[in-house]
Amino acid sequence: MLYREAGDFKTSYVADSQTFPIKFDRFGYYAILAIAFLGIPLVINDYWANSIVVPFLIYTIAALGLNILIGYCGQLSLGTGAFMAVGAYGSYKLMTAFPELNIIFVIIAAGVITAGVGVLFGLPSLRIKGFYLAVATLAAQFFLIWLFTRQAWFYNYSPTGMISAPTREVFGFPVTGPRASAVSMYMICLCFLVASAWLARNLTRGTLGRQWMAIRDMDIAAEIIGVNPLMAKLTAFAVSSFLIGISGALLFTVYLGAAEAGEAFGIDKSFLVLFMVIIGGLGSIFGAFAGAAFLIVGPVMLKLLLVNTLGWPTDLAAHLEIMIIGALILVFLIVEPHGIAALWRTIKEKLRLWPFPY
Amino acid sequence: MLDTQSDEGYITADGRKIGGVAMEMRNITLRFGGVVAIKDISFDIRWGEIRAIIGPNGAGKSSMLNVISGFYHPQEGEVIYKGYKRPKMKPYQVARQGIARTFQNIALFEGMSVLDNIMTGRMHHMKANMLQQALWWGRASREEDENREQVEKIIDFLEIQHIRKTPVARLPYGLKKRVELARALAAEPSILLLDEPMAGMNVEEKEDMCRFILDVNDEFGTTTVLIEHDMGVVMDLSDRVVVMDYGKKIGDGTPDEVRGNEDVIRAYLGVSHD
């Protein structure tokens, strides 16, 4: 009965086109923000931060980025892992070259570098589409990883070939390196995620987002009614890579602390983020959150359930976990091919009429 | 300024003012490999008129429209627009010069709502840069609001208020055609190209569409170029008609002139061979 549009009259176009037109949703959104910023920091501990929350936040940023490229602009990419690596190595080089630079600017700058690299590898999209483009972006994946593992300049000639993040502070709290606390790791990732989601929402609701979707839905018609395909595709690659770069930089500096390109940013990362986007829902900001939650939080929850609650042996649980997640993915895609976001939309539409659908 | 026959236009029988020449096609020839789609065709389009292009299937009508909208580049001949020869340009640049169109097979963006589709048509009126859009700050949000207002006027005009938030994929055919017209109108075009706006419609939908085309012309003075198969519709709507057959122009003039033209009758009705 609470979930209604009736009686909630919009008197301006601004009010009509806001992100959460239904009051209940709006309050829900504020409540979630309040819990995320004020509630969770009080209770979070190292285990929850490291196993669930921080990777969830970081991968959501990557999924947001890839969703802009695939879900909004319709350009298939398999280079996500490599673009995350660009963000990671970019932030590493910046951190070691300019130790005085604040980590926040380092991460943003790493995103900008990745945006540049993304545009470069996005150039083939002007000529080829669909699966062929996916194969072309695969070239980025293999080339960049080769570059980062073979060219010693990128890892500052360290004998192990690894990069490791030195300690950096924000407002006196260390957020990277071994001394970083769970709360500070959580807070920096959360801030970047909220900013990224807000950015992505703004870009997709405006004229640029509509041009991306026009290219996605019918590129020739889009060009004839006035969309410059070069601009639309390359801006999508730039924004997408920017977010993916930020996610890669956070993954390395805040979460992993030390990384090696081939291991941390291999093609399995590209697929992981791609699955998040597909399962979550293409062309939806919420979908990025849902997909990342499903693939990051899901396995951990399952492990907790099987090992801690039911007392099964760890190795058996680990195998079962993979099978169950795989089966769930299939079920989800059969029940709702357009992802969790579409399922959520359907539920909300039903809820608006509940309990008297006629 | 190139030399065009720049007389001042005239007033039609029903009191609309037709202006000077808006666009002139000069000796257009378009080939695809060995196939000649358009052969040495010249005609002009005047400001404010409804200009029809008719002809049997495969006559090259749609190719002609594609030449006007810059999707095809003719091998020979030139397009004179607003008194200047138009250089070879990309379709989106042509669109930016004030030429909007609809398509024979509906080319709406199926994944977007009606409102978003029509807003896409207004993209040339939105100049906020990427940073402003990303932060939804200053120009970006202001423009969105202003353009929404313009779009709502068009939605009112075409009587599609009830579906403004519906995804286009869910709409029936007739409404999709109307939304496509709305998207083209949203650009506030100088010249509106309609490729078979009534194809596949029932009588009622056709009447609605006719009314909208006439209203648009009346209200905004939009110059309209129209391809249509329904002879009754064409003869009623248009001020002047170009008739094409096998890529050649076989007639040009008012509906009455065209109706009496023997070549046209031959192309459409055939003649006995005795």
PDB file of N, CA and C in Angstrom, chain A residues 12-14 16-17 198-203 205-230 235 238-239 349, chain B residues 66 69 71 90-92 95-96 99 101 103 106-112 115-116 119-121 123-124 126 128 130 133-136 144-145 148-149 152 164-165 170 183:
ATOM      1  N   SER A  12       6.678  19.476 -12.167  1.00  0.00           N
ATOM      2  CA  SER A  12       7.696  20.023 -13.066  1.00  0.00           C
ATOM      3  C   SER A  12       8.352  18.856 -13.807  1.00  0.00           C
ATOM      4  N   TYR A  13       8.974  19.192 -14.925  1.00  0.00           N
ATOM      5  CA  TYR A  13       9.638  18.129 -15.688  1.00  0.00           C
ATOM      6  C   TYR A  13      10.836  17.597 -14.931  1.00  0.00           C
ATOM      7  N   VAL A  14      11.455  18.451 -14.102  1.00  0.00           N
ATOM      8  CA  VAL A  14      12.583  17.981 -13.306  1.00  0.00           C
ATOM      9  C   VAL A  14      12.113  16.881 -12.354  1.00  0.00           C
ATOM     10  N   ASP A  16       9.547  15.068 -12.720  1.00  0.00           N
ATOM     11  CA  ASP A  16       9.045  13.911 -13.453  1.00  0.00           C
ATOM     12  C   ASP A  16      10.173  13.018 -13.946  1.00  0.00           C
ATOM     13  N   SER A  17      11.344  13.604 -14.179  1.00  0.00           N
ATOM     14  CA  SER A  17      12.408  12.777 -14.747  1.00  0.00           C
ATOM     15  C   SER A  17      13.471  12.437 -13.713  1.00  0.00           C
ATOM     16  N   TRP A 198      26.799   7.789  -9.450  1.00  0.00           N
ATOM     17  CA  TRP A 198      26.145   9.061  -9.714  1.00  0.00           C
ATOM     18  C   TRP A 198      26.546   9.591 -11.087  1.00  0.00           C
ATOM     19  N   LEU A 199      27.850   9.493 -11.372  1.00  0.00           N
ATOM     20  CA  LEU A 199      28.380   9.901 -12.671  1.00  0.00           C
ATOM     21  C   LEU A 199      27.721   9.108 -13.797  1.00  0.00           C
ATOM     22  N   ALA A 200      27.667   7.794 -13.605  1.00  0.00           N
ATOM     23  CA  ALA A 200      27.124   6.926 -14.653  1.00  0.00           C
ATOM     24  C   ALA A 200      25.652   7.237 -14.872  1.00  0.00           C
ATOM     25  N   ARG A 201      24.928   7.443 -13.786  1.00  0.00           N
ATOM     26  CA  ARG A 201      23.511   7.765 -13.908  1.00  0.00           C
ATOM     27  C   ARG A 201      23.310   9.087 -14.662  1.00  0.00           C
ATOM     28  N   ASN A 202      24.090  10.102 -14.315  1.00  0.00           N
ATOM     29  CA  ASN A 202      23.953  11.389 -14.981  1.00  0.00           C
ATOM     30  C   ASN A 202      24.251  11.295 -16.464  1.00  0.00           C
ATOM     31  N   LEU A 203      25.325  10.555 -16.777  1.00  0.00           N
ATOM     32  CA  LEU A 203      25.702  10.478 -18.187  1.00  0.00           C
ATOM     33  C   LEU A 203      24.671   9.705 -18.988  1.00  0.00           C
ATOM     34  N   ARG A 205      21.411   9.410 -18.353  1.00  0.00           N
ATOM     35  CA  ARG A 205      20.079   9.984 -18.450  1.00  0.00           C
ATOM     36  C   ARG A 205      20.034  11.169 -19.399  1.00  0.00           C
ATOM     37  N   GLY A 206      21.193  11.725 -19.751  1.00  0.00           N
ATOM     38  CA  GLY A 206      21.227  12.939 -20.559  1.00  0.00           C
ATOM     39  C   GLY A 206      21.352  12.657 -22.049  1.00  0.00           C
ATOM     40  N   THR A 207      21.725  13.694 -22.780  1.00  0.00           N
ATOM     41  CA  THR A 207      21.745  13.560 -24.233  1.00  0.00           C
ATOM     42  C   THR A 207      22.842  12.605 -24.697  1.00  0.00           C
ATOM     43  N   LEU A 208      23.973  12.578 -23.974  1.00  0.00           N
ATOM     44  CA  LEU A 208      25.036  11.649 -24.371  1.00  0.00           C
ATOM     45  C   LEU A 208      24.563  10.201 -24.220  1.00  0.00           C
ATOM     46  N   GLY A 209      23.895   9.910 -23.100  1.00  0.00           N
ATOM     47  CA  GLY A 209      23.393   8.563 -22.881  1.00  0.00           C
ATOM     48  C   GLY A 209      22.388   8.151 -23.949  1.00  0.00           C
ATOM     49  N   ARG A 210      21.538   9.087 -24.338  1.00  0.00           N
ATOM     50  CA  ARG A 210      20.568   8.760 -25.386  1.00  0.00           C
ATOM     51  C   ARG A 210      21.265   8.492 -26.711  1.00  0.00           C
ATOM     52  N   GLN A 211      22.356   9.216 -26.949  1.00  0.00           N
ATOM     53  CA  GLN A 211      23.090   8.951 -28.197  1.00  0.00           C
ATOM     54  C   GLN A 211      23.727   7.560 -28.152  1.00  0.00           C
ATOM     55  N   TRP A 212      24.253   7.189 -26.983  1.00  0.00           N
ATOM     56  CA  TRP A 212      24.816   5.835 -26.851  1.00  0.00           C
ATOM     57  C   TRP A 212      23.747   4.791 -27.137  1.00  0.00           C
ATOM     58  N   MET A 213      22.591   4.971 -26.524  1.00  0.00           N
ATOM     59  CA  MET A 213      21.537   3.961 -26.689  1.00  0.00           C
ATOM     60  C   MET A 213      21.035   3.931 -28.129  1.00  0.00           C
ATOM     61  N   ALA A 214      21.032   5.094 -28.777  1.00  0.00           N
ATOM     62  CA  ALA A 214      20.625   5.136 -30.177  1.00  0.00           C
ATOM     63  C   ALA A 214      21.577   4.297 -31.022  1.00  0.00           C
ATOM     64  N   ILE A 215      22.873   4.443 -30.746  1.00  0.00           N
ATOM     65  CA  ILE A 215      23.875   3.651 -31.466  1.00  0.00           C
ATOM     66  C   ILE A 215      23.660   2.161 -31.184  1.00  0.00           C
ATOM     67  N   ARG A 216      23.353   1.840 -29.928  1.00  0.00           N
ATOM     68  CA  ARG A 216      23.140   0.453 -29.551  1.00  0.00           C
ATOM     69  C   ARG A 216      21.932  -0.135 -30.280  1.00  0.00           C
ATOM     70  N   ASP A 217      20.826   0.624 -30.310  1.00  0.00           N
ATOM     71  CA  ASP A 217      19.583   0.061 -30.838  1.00  0.00           C
ATOM     72  C   ASP A 217      19.558   0.024 -32.362  1.00  0.00           C
ATOM     73  N   MET A 218      20.093   1.020 -33.021  1.00  0.00           N
ATOM     74  CA  MET A 218      20.066   1.022 -34.486  1.00  0.00           C
ATOM     75  C   MET A 218      21.089   2.041 -34.968  1.00  0.00           C
ATOM     76  N   ASP A 219      22.287   1.561 -35.268  1.00  0.00           N
ATOM     77  CA  ASP A 219      23.361   2.534 -35.485  1.00  0.00           C
ATOM     78  C   ASP A 219      23.181   3.358 -36.755  1.00  0.00           C
ATOM     79  N   ILE A 220      22.648   2.744 -37.821  1.00  0.00           N
ATOM     80  CA  ILE A 220      22.531   3.500 -39.076  1.00  0.00           C
ATOM     81  C   ILE A 220      21.488   4.602 -38.941  1.00  0.00           C
ATOM     82  N   ALA A 221      20.338   4.243 -38.360  1.00  0.00           N
ATOM     83  CA  ALA A 221      19.299   5.254 -38.157  1.00  0.00           C
ATOM     84  C   ALA A 221      19.812   6.360 -37.251  1.00  0.00           C
ATOM     85  N   ALA A 222      20.574   5.978 -36.228  1.00  0.00           N
ATOM     86  CA  ALA A 222      21.120   6.977 -35.315  1.00  0.00           C
ATOM     87  C   ALA A 222      21.984   7.972 -36.072  1.00  0.00           C
ATOM     88  N   GLU A 223      22.804   7.454 -36.982  1.00  0.00           N
ATOM     89  CA  GLU A 223      23.679   8.357 -37.718  1.00  0.00           C
ATOM     90  C   GLU A 223      22.856   9.277 -38.622  1.00  0.00           C
ATOM     91  N   ILE A 224      21.801   8.737 -39.221  1.00  0.00           N
ATOM     92  CA  ILE A 224      21.021   9.573 -40.139  1.00  0.00           C
ATOM     93  C   ILE A 224      20.251  10.649 -39.392  1.00  0.00           C
ATOM     94  N   ILE A 225      19.800  10.373 -38.171  1.00  0.00           N
ATOM     95  CA  ILE A 225      19.111  11.453 -37.467  1.00  0.00           C
ATOM     96  C   ILE A 225      20.086  12.374 -36.735  1.00  0.00           C
ATOM     97  N   GLY A 226      21.380  12.089 -36.815  1.00  0.00           N
ATOM     98  CA  GLY A 226      22.321  13.099 -36.369  1.00  0.00           C
ATOM     99  C   GLY A 226      23.315  12.704 -35.288  1.00  0.00           C
ATOM    100  N   VAL A 227      23.380  11.426 -34.910  1.00  0.00           N
ATOM    101  CA  VAL A 227      24.382  11.019 -33.929  1.00  0.00           C
ATOM    102  C   VAL A 227      25.709  10.822 -34.648  1.00  0.00           C
ATOM    103  N   ASN A 228      26.745  11.447 -34.144  1.00  0.00           N
ATOM    104  CA  ASN A 228      28.072  11.227 -34.703  1.00  0.00           C
ATOM    105  C   ASN A 228      28.603   9.915 -34.110  1.00  0.00           C
ATOM    106  N   PRO A 229      28.685   8.857 -34.918  1.00  0.00           N
ATOM    107  CA  PRO A 229      29.040   7.550 -34.342  1.00  0.00           C
ATOM    108  C   PRO A 229      30.437   7.526 -33.746  1.00  0.00           C
ATOM    109  N   LEU A 230      31.350   8.261 -34.364  1.00  0.00           N
ATOM    110  CA  LEU A 230      32.713   8.325 -33.841  1.00  0.00           C
ATOM    111  C   LEU A 230      32.717   8.859 -32.413  1.00  0.00           C
ATOM    112  N   THR A 235      33.352   8.172 -26.809  1.00  0.00           N
ATOM    113  CA  THR A 235      33.064   8.645 -25.456  1.00  0.00           C
ATOM    114  C   THR A 235      32.625   7.483 -24.577  1.00  0.00           C
ATOM    115  N   ALA A 238      35.660   5.799 -23.536  1.00  0.00           N
ATOM    116  CA  ALA A 238      36.412   6.608 -22.578  1.00  0.00           C
ATOM    117  C   ALA A 238      35.792   6.517 -21.193  1.00  0.00           C
ATOM    118  N   VAL A 239      34.470   6.739 -21.100  1.00  0.00           N
ATOM    119  CA  VAL A 239      33.821   6.730 -19.786  1.00  0.00           C
ATOM    120  C   VAL A 239      33.908   5.339 -19.170  1.00  0.00           C
ATOM    121  N   GLU A 349       6.751  -3.310 -10.712  1.00  0.00           N
ATOM    122  CA  GLU A 349       5.504  -3.011 -11.416  1.00  0.00           C
ATOM    123  C   GLU A 349       4.326  -3.741 -10.797  1.00  0.00           C
TER     124      GLU A 349
ATOM    125  N   ASN B  66      17.513   9.119 -49.784  1.00  0.00           N
ATOM    126  CA  ASN B  66      18.814   8.868 -49.160  1.00  0.00           C
ATOM    127  C   ASN B  66      19.882   9.819 -49.674  1.00  0.00           C
ATOM    128  N   SER B  69      19.224  13.019 -47.738  1.00  0.00           N
ATOM    129  CA  SER B  69      19.651  12.988 -46.339  1.00  0.00           C
ATOM    130  C   SER B  69      21.125  12.608 -46.193  1.00  0.00           C
ATOM    131  N   PHE B  71      22.886   9.990 -47.042  1.00  0.00           N
ATOM    132  CA  PHE B  71      23.311   8.613 -46.788  1.00  0.00           C
ATOM    133  C   PHE B  71      23.968   8.027 -48.028  1.00  0.00           C
ATOM    134  N   LYS B  90      28.837  13.746 -44.148  1.00  0.00           N
ATOM    135  CA  LYS B  90      28.287  12.558 -43.494  1.00  0.00           C
ATOM    136  C   LYS B  90      26.821  12.791 -43.152  1.00  0.00           C
ATOM    137  N   PRO B  91      26.051  11.699 -43.021  1.00  0.00           N
ATOM    138  CA  PRO B  91      24.627  11.857 -42.712  1.00  0.00           C
ATOM    139  C   PRO B  91      24.358  12.685 -41.472  1.00  0.00           C
ATOM    140  N   TYR B  92      25.187  12.531 -40.426  1.00  0.00           N
ATOM    141  CA  TYR B  92      24.876  13.282 -39.205  1.00  0.00           C
ATOM    142  C   TYR B  92      25.123  14.770 -39.381  1.00  0.00           C
ATOM    143  N   ALA B  95      22.030  16.037 -41.092  1.00  0.00           N
ATOM    144  CA  ALA B  95      20.962  16.167 -40.096  1.00  0.00           C
ATOM    145  C   ALA B  95      21.128  17.467 -39.320  1.00  0.00           C
ATOM    146  N   ARG B  96      22.357  17.808 -39.018  1.00  0.00           N
ATOM    147  CA  ARG B  96      22.642  19.013 -38.251  1.00  0.00           C
ATOM    148  C   ARG B  96      22.251  20.273 -39.021  1.00  0.00           C
ATOM    149  N   ILE B  99      17.862  18.801 -41.651  1.00  0.00           N
ATOM    150  CA  ILE B  99      17.088  17.858 -42.454  1.00  0.00           C
ATOM    151  C   ILE B  99      16.812  16.634 -41.595  1.00  0.00           C
ATOM    152  N   ARG B 101      14.302  13.037 -40.924  1.00  0.00           N
ATOM    153  CA  ARG B 101      13.547  12.093 -41.735  1.00  0.00           C
ATOM    154  C   ARG B 101      12.960  10.953 -40.921  1.00  0.00           C
ATOM    155  N   PHE B 103      11.664   6.708 -41.614  1.00  0.00           N
ATOM    156  CA  PHE B 103      12.146   5.611 -42.449  1.00  0.00           C
ATOM    157  C   PHE B 103      10.990   4.732 -42.918  1.00  0.00           C
ATOM    158  N   ILE B 106      10.248   1.154 -39.903  1.00  0.00           N
ATOM    159  CA  ILE B 106      10.431   1.978 -38.711  1.00  0.00           C
ATOM    160  C   ILE B 106      11.820   1.786 -38.117  1.00  0.00           C
ATOM    161  N   ALA B 107      12.492   2.885 -37.873  1.00  0.00           N
ATOM    162  CA  ALA B 107      13.836   2.809 -37.313  1.00  0.00           C
ATOM    163  C   ALA B 107      13.881   3.548 -35.986  1.00  0.00           C
ATOM    164  N   LEU B 108      12.998   3.163 -35.078  1.00  0.00           N
ATOM    165  CA  LEU B 108      13.040   3.745 -33.739  1.00  0.00           C
ATOM    166  C   LEU B 108      14.060   2.982 -32.917  1.00  0.00           C
ATOM    167  N   PHE B 109      14.421   3.572 -31.770  1.00  0.00           N
ATOM    168  CA  PHE B 109      15.345   2.895 -30.871  1.00  0.00           C
ATOM    169  C   PHE B 109      14.515   2.077 -29.890  1.00  0.00           C
ATOM    170  N   GLU B 110      14.448   0.791 -30.157  1.00  0.00           N
ATOM    171  CA  GLU B 110      13.480  -0.077 -29.494  1.00  0.00           C
ATOM    172  C   GLU B 110      13.695  -0.191 -27.989  1.00  0.00           C
ATOM    173  N   GLY B 111      14.917  -0.056 -27.559  1.00  0.00           N
ATOM    174  CA  GLY B 111      15.180  -0.246 -26.138  1.00  0.00           C
ATOM    175  C   GLY B 111      14.860   0.975 -25.288  1.00  0.00           C
ATOM    176  N   MET B 112      14.472   2.082 -25.925  1.00  0.00           N
ATOM    177  CA  MET B 112      14.266   3.309 -25.172  1.00  0.00           C
ATOM    178  C   MET B 112      12.784   3.654 -25.118  1.00  0.00           C
ATOM    179  N   LEU B 115       9.550   8.850 -24.858  1.00  0.00           N
ATOM    180  CA  LEU B 115      10.108  10.147 -24.496  1.00  0.00           C
ATOM    181  C   LEU B 115      11.585  10.246 -24.864  1.00  0.00           C
ATOM    182  N   ASP B 116      12.353   9.199 -24.532  1.00  0.00           N
ATOM    183  CA  ASP B 116      13.787   9.222 -24.838  1.00  0.00           C
ATOM    184  C   ASP B 116      14.032   9.247 -26.340  1.00  0.00           C
ATOM    185  N   MET B 119      13.383  12.747 -27.393  1.00  0.00           N
ATOM    186  CA  MET B 119      14.463  13.609 -26.881  1.00  0.00           C
ATOM    187  C   MET B 119      15.737  13.417 -27.715  1.00  0.00           C
ATOM    188  N   THR B 120      15.982  12.196 -28.187  1.00  0.00           N
ATOM    189  CA  THR B 120      17.162  11.963 -29.028  1.00  0.00           C
ATOM    190  C   THR B 120      17.102  12.842 -30.273  1.00  0.00           C
ATOM    191  N   GLY B 121      15.890  13.032 -30.786  1.00  0.00           N
ATOM    192  CA  GLY B 121      15.737  13.890 -31.959  1.00  0.00           C
ATOM    193  C   GLY B 121      16.172  15.318 -31.707  1.00  0.00           C
ATOM    194  N   MET B 123      18.828  16.304 -30.087  1.00  0.00           N
ATOM    195  CA  MET B 123      20.212  16.370 -29.593  1.00  0.00           C
ATOM    196  C   MET B 123      20.974  17.593 -30.093  1.00  0.00           C
ATOM    197  N   HIS B 124      20.591  18.121 -31.272  1.00  0.00           N
ATOM    198  CA  HIS B 124      21.349  19.276 -31.776  1.00  0.00           C
ATOM    199  C   HIS B 124      21.042  20.545 -30.996  1.00  0.00           C
ATOM    200  N   MET B 126      21.051  20.527 -27.764  1.00  0.00           N
ATOM    201  CA  MET B 126      21.648  20.342 -26.443  1.00  0.00           C
ATOM    202  C   MET B 126      23.160  20.400 -26.578  1.00  0.00           C
ATOM    203  N   ALA B 128      25.496  20.946 -23.875  1.00  0.00           N
ATOM    204  CA  ALA B 128      26.299  20.754 -22.658  1.00  0.00           C
ATOM    205  C   ALA B 128      27.436  19.785 -22.944  1.00  0.00           C
ATOM    206  N   MET B 130      30.619  17.068 -21.858  1.00  0.00           N
ATOM    207  CA  MET B 130      30.560  15.806 -21.133  1.00  0.00           C
ATOM    208  C   MET B 130      30.697  16.006 -19.621  1.00  0.00           C
ATOM    209  N   GLN B 133      27.533  17.231 -18.157  1.00  0.00           N
ATOM    210  CA  GLN B 133      26.547  16.148 -18.100  1.00  0.00           C
ATOM    211  C   GLN B 133      26.856  15.170 -16.984  1.00  0.00           C
ATOM    212  N   ALA B 134      28.154  14.859 -16.834  1.00  0.00           N
ATOM    213  CA  ALA B 134      28.541  13.890 -15.811  1.00  0.00           C
ATOM    214  C   ALA B 134      28.184  14.400 -14.424  1.00  0.00           C
ATOM    215  N   LEU B 135      28.325  15.700 -14.223  1.00  0.00           N
ATOM    216  CA  LEU B 135      28.022  16.263 -12.907  1.00  0.00           C
ATOM    217  C   LEU B 135      26.588  16.760 -12.828  1.00  0.00           C
ATOM    218  N   TRP B 136      25.864  16.662 -13.958  1.00  0.00           N
ATOM    219  CA  TRP B 136      24.473  17.124 -14.045  1.00  0.00           C
ATOM    220  C   TRP B 136      24.358  18.542 -13.506  1.00  0.00           C
ATOM    221  N   GLU B 144      18.158  19.934 -20.350  1.00  0.00           N
ATOM    222  CA  GLU B 144      17.265  18.776 -20.309  1.00  0.00           C
ATOM    223  C   GLU B 144      15.829  19.248 -20.066  1.00  0.00           C
ATOM    224  N   ASP B 145      15.709  20.183 -19.139  1.00  0.00           N
ATOM    225  CA  ASP B 145      14.399  20.702 -18.773  1.00  0.00           C
ATOM    226  C   ASP B 145      13.768  21.484 -19.921  1.00  0.00           C
ATOM    227  N   ARG B 148      12.814  19.198 -22.758  1.00  0.00           N
ATOM    228  CA  ARG B 148      11.671  18.386 -22.388  1.00  0.00           C
ATOM    229  C   ARG B 148      10.389  19.156 -22.676  1.00  0.00           C
ATOM    230  N   GLU B 149      10.416  20.449 -22.395  1.00  0.00           N
ATOM    231  CA  GLU B 149       9.233  21.260 -22.630  1.00  0.00           C
ATOM    232  C   GLU B 149       8.872  21.277 -24.114  1.00  0.00           C
ATOM    233  N   GLU B 152       7.451  17.973 -25.068  1.00  0.00           N
ATOM    234  CA  GLU B 152       6.072  17.799 -24.613  1.00  0.00           C
ATOM    235  C   GLU B 152       5.087  18.473 -25.565  1.00  0.00           C
ATOM    236  N   ARG B 164       3.947   8.209 -23.341  1.00  0.00           N
ATOM    237  CA  ARG B 164       5.270   8.831 -23.354  1.00  0.00           C
ATOM    238  C   ARG B 164       6.325   8.038 -22.600  1.00  0.00           C
ATOM    239  N   LYS B 165       5.939   7.281 -21.593  1.00  0.00           N
ATOM    240  CA  LYS B 165       6.969   6.534 -20.860  1.00  0.00           C
ATOM    241  C   LYS B 165       7.024   5.053 -21.251  1.00  0.00           C
ATOM    242  N   ARG B 170       7.029  -1.995 -27.177  1.00  0.00           N
ATOM    243  CA  ARG B 170       5.704  -2.488 -26.821  1.00  0.00           C
ATOM    244  C   ARG B 170       4.591  -1.851 -27.658  1.00  0.00           C
ATOM    245  N   ARG B 183       9.825  12.106 -33.422  1.00  0.00           N
ATOM    246  CA  ARG B 183      11.279  12.215 -33.270  1.00  0.00           C
ATOM    247  C   ARG B 183      11.874  13.132 -34.337  1.00  0.00           C
TER     248      ARG B 183
END
